[in-house]
Amino acid sequence: MMIGILALQGAVREHRNMLNRLGAETVDVLYATDLIGLDGLVLPGGESTTTGKLLERNNLLEPIADLGREGLPIFGTCTGMILLSKHIIGSEQQRLGLMDTYVERNAFGRQLASFEADMSIPVLGEKPFPCVFIRAPYIEKVEANVKPLLGYDSKILFAEQDNLLAAAFHPELTDDGRVHQYFLQKITRRNKR
Ligand code: GLN
């Protein structure tokens, strides 16, 4: 299984280490030609206005959006979740615009710029998952075709829509591989069809 990791900025190495540990091969994605033959794509955290501009500069916005619409499994963490969203509250910044979500950026305010919390995510099993938030966004609301996987206080922090998966937190910064495993299982199910 070959997973591309968008390598324009952010926590690329941590995603690579996690996916390799789980038995997937990885390739850095910088240009559209790097997208050929992928089974899945990861969009790491970073800064979403910057990543959006770099996506445009490297002519990646349309090719990735097309693949997402065609069903390529894509997993976005933090900035990746913002880029996947059709709606970014109060912002016109570039995006892939694939998920029917309304995302609020830097949503936890200055005091809570960065924090960690063990949270129960039913699709991952009983053991709580160590969620690391760094200037994190949250999903304010979703259309009916989006499935929330983790909610907190009426906000959504982890969600999926068909082939797309988005987390407000950073599972690549922990030792717990269950979120990445969940993404790989989505790919396996798709490849079997
Ligand atoms: N606050 C960042 C943004 O708006 C996201 C932070 C992150 O990816 N850790 O893009």
Tab-separated table of C-alpha atoms and ligand atoms in Angstrom:
chain	number	residue	atom	x	y	z
A	1	MET	CA	0.000	0.000	0.000
A	2	MET	CA	1.449	3.374	-1.038
A	3	ILE	CA	0.487	6.477	0.912
A	4	GLY	CA	1.466	9.964	-0.218
A	5	ILE	CA	2.228	12.587	2.409
A	6	LEU	CA	1.859	16.202	1.369
A	7	ALA	CA	5.354	17.498	2.120
A	8	LEU	CA	5.035	21.267	1.632
A	9	GLN	CA	5.337	21.996	5.367
A	10	GLY	CA	4.463	20.564	8.788
A	11	ALA	CA	4.726	17.225	10.554
A	12	VAL	CA	5.654	15.097	7.531
A	13	ARG	CA	8.251	12.894	9.218
A	14	GLU	CA	5.953	11.978	12.107
A	15	HIS	CA	3.217	10.783	9.732
A	16	ARG	CA	5.818	8.857	7.711
A	17	ASN	CA	7.183	7.111	10.815
A	18	MET	CA	3.710	6.170	11.987
A	19	LEU	CA	2.580	4.827	8.602
A	20	ASN	CA	5.825	2.895	8.074
A	21	ARG	CA	5.445	1.392	11.544
A	22	LEU	CA	1.976	0.185	10.527
A	23	GLY	CA	3.396	-1.457	7.401
A	24	ALA	CA	2.477	1.093	4.722
A	25	GLU	CA	4.953	2.509	2.213
A	26	THR	CA	5.096	6.293	1.922
A	27	VAL	CA	6.155	8.887	-0.611
A	28	ASP	CA	6.490	12.655	-0.186
A	29	VAL	CA	4.132	14.665	-2.385
A	30	LEU	CA	5.474	17.961	-3.735
A	31	TYR	CA	4.182	17.976	-7.306
A	32	ALA	CA	1.233	16.492	-9.196
A	33	THR	CA	3.385	13.705	-10.650
A	34	ASP	CA	3.941	12.428	-7.098
A	35	LEU	CA	0.214	11.660	-6.899
A	36	ILE	CA	0.344	8.912	-9.525
A	37	GLY	CA	-0.494	5.456	-8.211
A	38	LEU	CA	-1.289	6.426	-4.621
A	39	ASP	CA	-3.690	4.363	-2.503
A	40	GLY	CA	-4.192	7.228	-0.071
A	41	LEU	CA	-2.970	10.710	0.828
A	42	VAL	CA	-2.196	12.395	4.155
A	43	LEU	CA	-2.406	16.175	4.629
A	44	PRO	CA	-0.327	17.062	7.726
A	45	GLY	CA	-0.666	19.976	10.124
A	46	GLY	CA	1.109	23.272	9.579
A	47	GLU	CA	-0.411	26.624	8.771
A	48	SER	CA	-3.362	26.411	6.444
A	49	THR	CA	-3.054	29.782	4.650
A	50	THR	CA	0.608	29.005	3.873
A	51	THR	CA	-0.085	25.418	2.842
A	52	GLY	CA	-2.961	26.648	0.656
A	53	LYS	CA	-0.655	29.099	-1.140
A	54	LEU	CA	2.018	26.424	-1.610
A	55	LEU	CA	-0.587	23.995	-2.957
A	56	GLU	CA	-1.549	26.594	-5.529
A	57	ARG	CA	2.080	27.464	-6.369
A	58	ASN	CA	2.920	23.796	-6.960
A	59	ASN	CA	-0.261	23.257	-9.018
A	60	LEU	CA	-1.580	20.694	-6.561
A	61	LEU	CA	-4.970	22.154	-5.585
A	62	GLU	CA	-6.984	20.911	-8.566
A	63	PRO	CA	-5.259	17.512	-8.967
A	64	ILE	CA	-5.763	16.632	-5.283
A	65	ALA	CA	-9.345	17.929	-5.267
A	66	ASP	CA	-10.090	15.851	-8.395
A	67	LEU	CA	-8.638	12.693	-6.818
A	68	GLY	CA	-10.637	13.307	-3.652
A	69	ARG	CA	-13.849	13.647	-5.661
A	70	GLU	CA	-12.980	10.433	-7.510
A	71	GLY	CA	-12.752	8.583	-4.184
A	72	LEU	CA	-9.068	8.610	-3.204
A	73	PRO	CA	-8.885	8.198	0.593
A	74	ILE	CA	-7.516	11.433	2.093
A	75	PHE	CA	-6.744	12.014	5.773
A	76	GLY	CA	-6.190	15.577	7.001
A	77	THR	CA	-4.866	16.510	10.441
A	78	CYS	CA	-5.386	20.037	11.768
A	79	THR	CA	-4.353	22.225	8.795
A	80	GLY	CA	-5.297	19.195	6.684
A	81	MET	CA	-8.788	19.261	8.184
A	82	ILE	CA	-9.090	22.972	7.334
A	83	LEU	CA	-7.958	22.389	3.745
A	84	LEU	CA	-10.455	19.544	3.273
A	85	SER	CA	-13.371	21.712	4.385
A	86	LYS	CA	-15.711	23.446	1.946
A	87	HIS	CA	-16.397	26.207	4.478
A	88	ILE	CA	-13.750	28.034	6.547
A	89	ILE	CA	-15.558	30.488	8.807
A	90	GLY	CA	-14.538	34.086	8.060
A	91	SER	CA	-11.847	33.195	5.536
A	92	GLU	CA	-11.478	33.176	1.763
A	93	GLN	CA	-8.167	31.275	1.862
A	94	GLN	CA	-7.392	28.541	-0.677
A	95	ARG	CA	-8.688	25.068	0.099
A	96	LEU	CA	-9.441	21.703	-1.473
A	97	GLY	CA	-13.111	22.096	-0.476
A	98	LEU	CA	-14.111	18.442	-0.375
A	99	MET	CA	-15.911	17.943	2.943
A	100	ASP	CA	-19.310	19.374	3.840
A	101	THR	CA	-17.984	20.856	7.061
A	102	TYR	CA	-17.832	24.356	8.558
A	103	VAL	CA	-14.433	24.799	10.202
A	104	GLU	CA	-13.393	27.439	12.699
A	105	ARG	CA	-9.621	28.043	12.764
A	106	ASN	CA	-7.570	28.524	15.956
A	107	ALA	CA	-10.814	27.749	17.639
A	108	PHE	CA	-9.660	27.125	21.182
A	109	GLY	CA	-8.269	30.631	21.735
A	110	ARG	CA	-4.898	31.813	23.003
A	111	GLN	CA	-4.995	30.286	26.484
A	112	LEU	CA	-5.467	26.856	25.008
A	113	ALA	CA	-3.040	27.214	22.098
A	114	SER	CA	-1.759	23.735	22.792
A	115	PHE	CA	-3.059	20.969	25.046
A	116	GLU	CA	-3.485	17.238	25.327
A	117	ALA	CA	-6.556	15.287	26.402
A	118	ASP	CA	-7.426	11.593	26.531
A	119	MET	CA	-10.710	11.255	24.702
A	120	SER	CA	-12.986	8.360	24.018
A	121	ILE	CA	-13.408	7.688	20.281
A	122	PRO	CA	-15.879	4.803	19.890
A	123	VAL	CA	-14.649	3.649	16.426
A	124	LEU	CA	-11.156	3.131	17.873
A	125	GLY	CA	-12.248	0.874	20.716
A	126	GLU	CA	-12.626	1.323	24.420
A	127	LYS	CA	-9.249	2.784	25.383
A	128	PRO	CA	-9.282	6.618	25.204
A	129	PHE	CA	-7.047	8.188	22.562
A	130	PRO	CA	-4.378	10.751	23.547
A	131	CYS	CA	-5.471	13.766	21.481
A	132	VAL	CA	-2.817	16.468	21.000
A	133	PHE	CA	-4.190	19.859	19.950
A	134	ILE	CA	-1.918	22.616	18.584
A	135	ARG	CA	-3.654	25.869	17.687
A	136	ALA	CA	-6.373	23.520	16.594
A	137	PRO	CA	-9.478	24.132	14.549
A	138	TYR	CA	-12.817	22.498	15.242
A	139	ILE	CA	-15.795	21.686	13.094
A	140	GLU	CA	-18.660	23.980	14.018
A	141	LYS	CA	-21.299	22.169	11.976
A	142	VAL	CA	-21.665	19.563	9.260
A	143	GLU	CA	-24.102	18.503	6.573
A	144	ALA	CA	-25.971	15.217	7.081
A	145	ASN	CA	-23.500	13.193	4.949
A	146	VAL	CA	-20.647	13.803	7.409
A	147	LYS	CA	-20.213	11.302	10.230
A	148	PRO	CA	-18.840	12.745	13.477
A	149	LEU	CA	-16.386	10.356	15.170
A	150	LEU	CA	-15.505	12.538	18.158
A	151	GLY	CA	-17.514	15.398	19.573
A	152	TYR	CA	-16.879	17.667	22.493
A	153	ASP	CA	-19.154	20.362	23.820
A	154	SER	CA	-21.217	20.523	20.581
A	155	LYS	CA	-18.017	20.808	18.490
A	156	ILE	CA	-16.710	18.046	16.235
A	157	LEU	CA	-13.030	17.115	16.471
A	158	PHE	CA	-12.837	14.039	14.244
A	159	ALA	CA	-15.117	13.198	11.317
A	160	GLU	CA	-15.445	11.247	8.107
A	161	GLN	CA	-17.314	11.644	4.858
A	162	ASP	CA	-17.037	8.655	2.527
A	163	ASN	CA	-13.338	8.494	1.507
A	164	LEU	CA	-12.365	11.552	3.571
A	165	LEU	CA	-11.157	11.644	7.182
A	166	ALA	CA	-10.351	14.755	9.218
A	167	ALA	CA	-8.928	15.228	12.722
A	168	ALA	CA	-8.491	18.502	14.623
A	169	PHE	CA	-5.731	16.823	16.656
A	170	HIS	CA	-2.342	15.273	15.862
A	171	PRO	CA	-2.294	11.449	16.180
A	172	GLU	CA	1.128	11.407	14.464
A	173	LEU	CA	2.633	13.036	17.575
A	174	THR	CA	1.673	10.102	19.802
A	175	ASP	CA	2.710	6.441	19.997
A	176	ASP	CA	-0.883	5.359	19.455
A	177	GLY	CA	-1.384	4.135	15.887
A	178	ARG	CA	-5.142	3.572	16.004
A	179	VAL	CA	-6.201	6.660	14.036
A	180	HIS	CA	-3.737	5.931	11.217
A	181	GLN	CA	-4.813	2.279	11.355
A	182	TYR	CA	-8.425	3.402	10.931
A	183	PHE	CA	-7.380	5.353	7.816
A	184	LEU	CA	-5.468	2.354	6.410
A	185	GLN	CA	-8.553	0.171	6.974
A	186	LYS	CA	-10.627	2.621	4.900
A	187	ILE	CA	-8.102	2.138	2.087
A	188	THR	CA	-8.111	-1.660	2.393
A	189	ARG	CA	-11.906	-1.707	2.202
A	190	ARG	CA	-11.822	0.484	-0.910
A	191	ASN	CA	-9.116	-1.603	-2.624
A	192	LYS	CA	-11.148	-4.783	-2.083
A	193	ARG	CA	-14.115	-3.421	-3.998
B	1	GLN	N1	-3.834	27.018	13.243
B	1	GLN	C1	-3.329	26.357	12.070
B	1	GLN	C2	-4.046	26.792	10.806
B	1	GLN	O1	-4.943	27.565	10.829
B	1	GLN	C3	-3.404	24.873	12.198
B	1	GLN	C4	-2.473	24.391	13.259
B	1	GLN	C5	-1.963	22.993	13.050
B	1	GLN	O2	-2.005	22.436	11.958
B	1	GLN	N2	-1.393	22.448	14.099
B	1	GLN	O3	-3.672	26.354	9.770
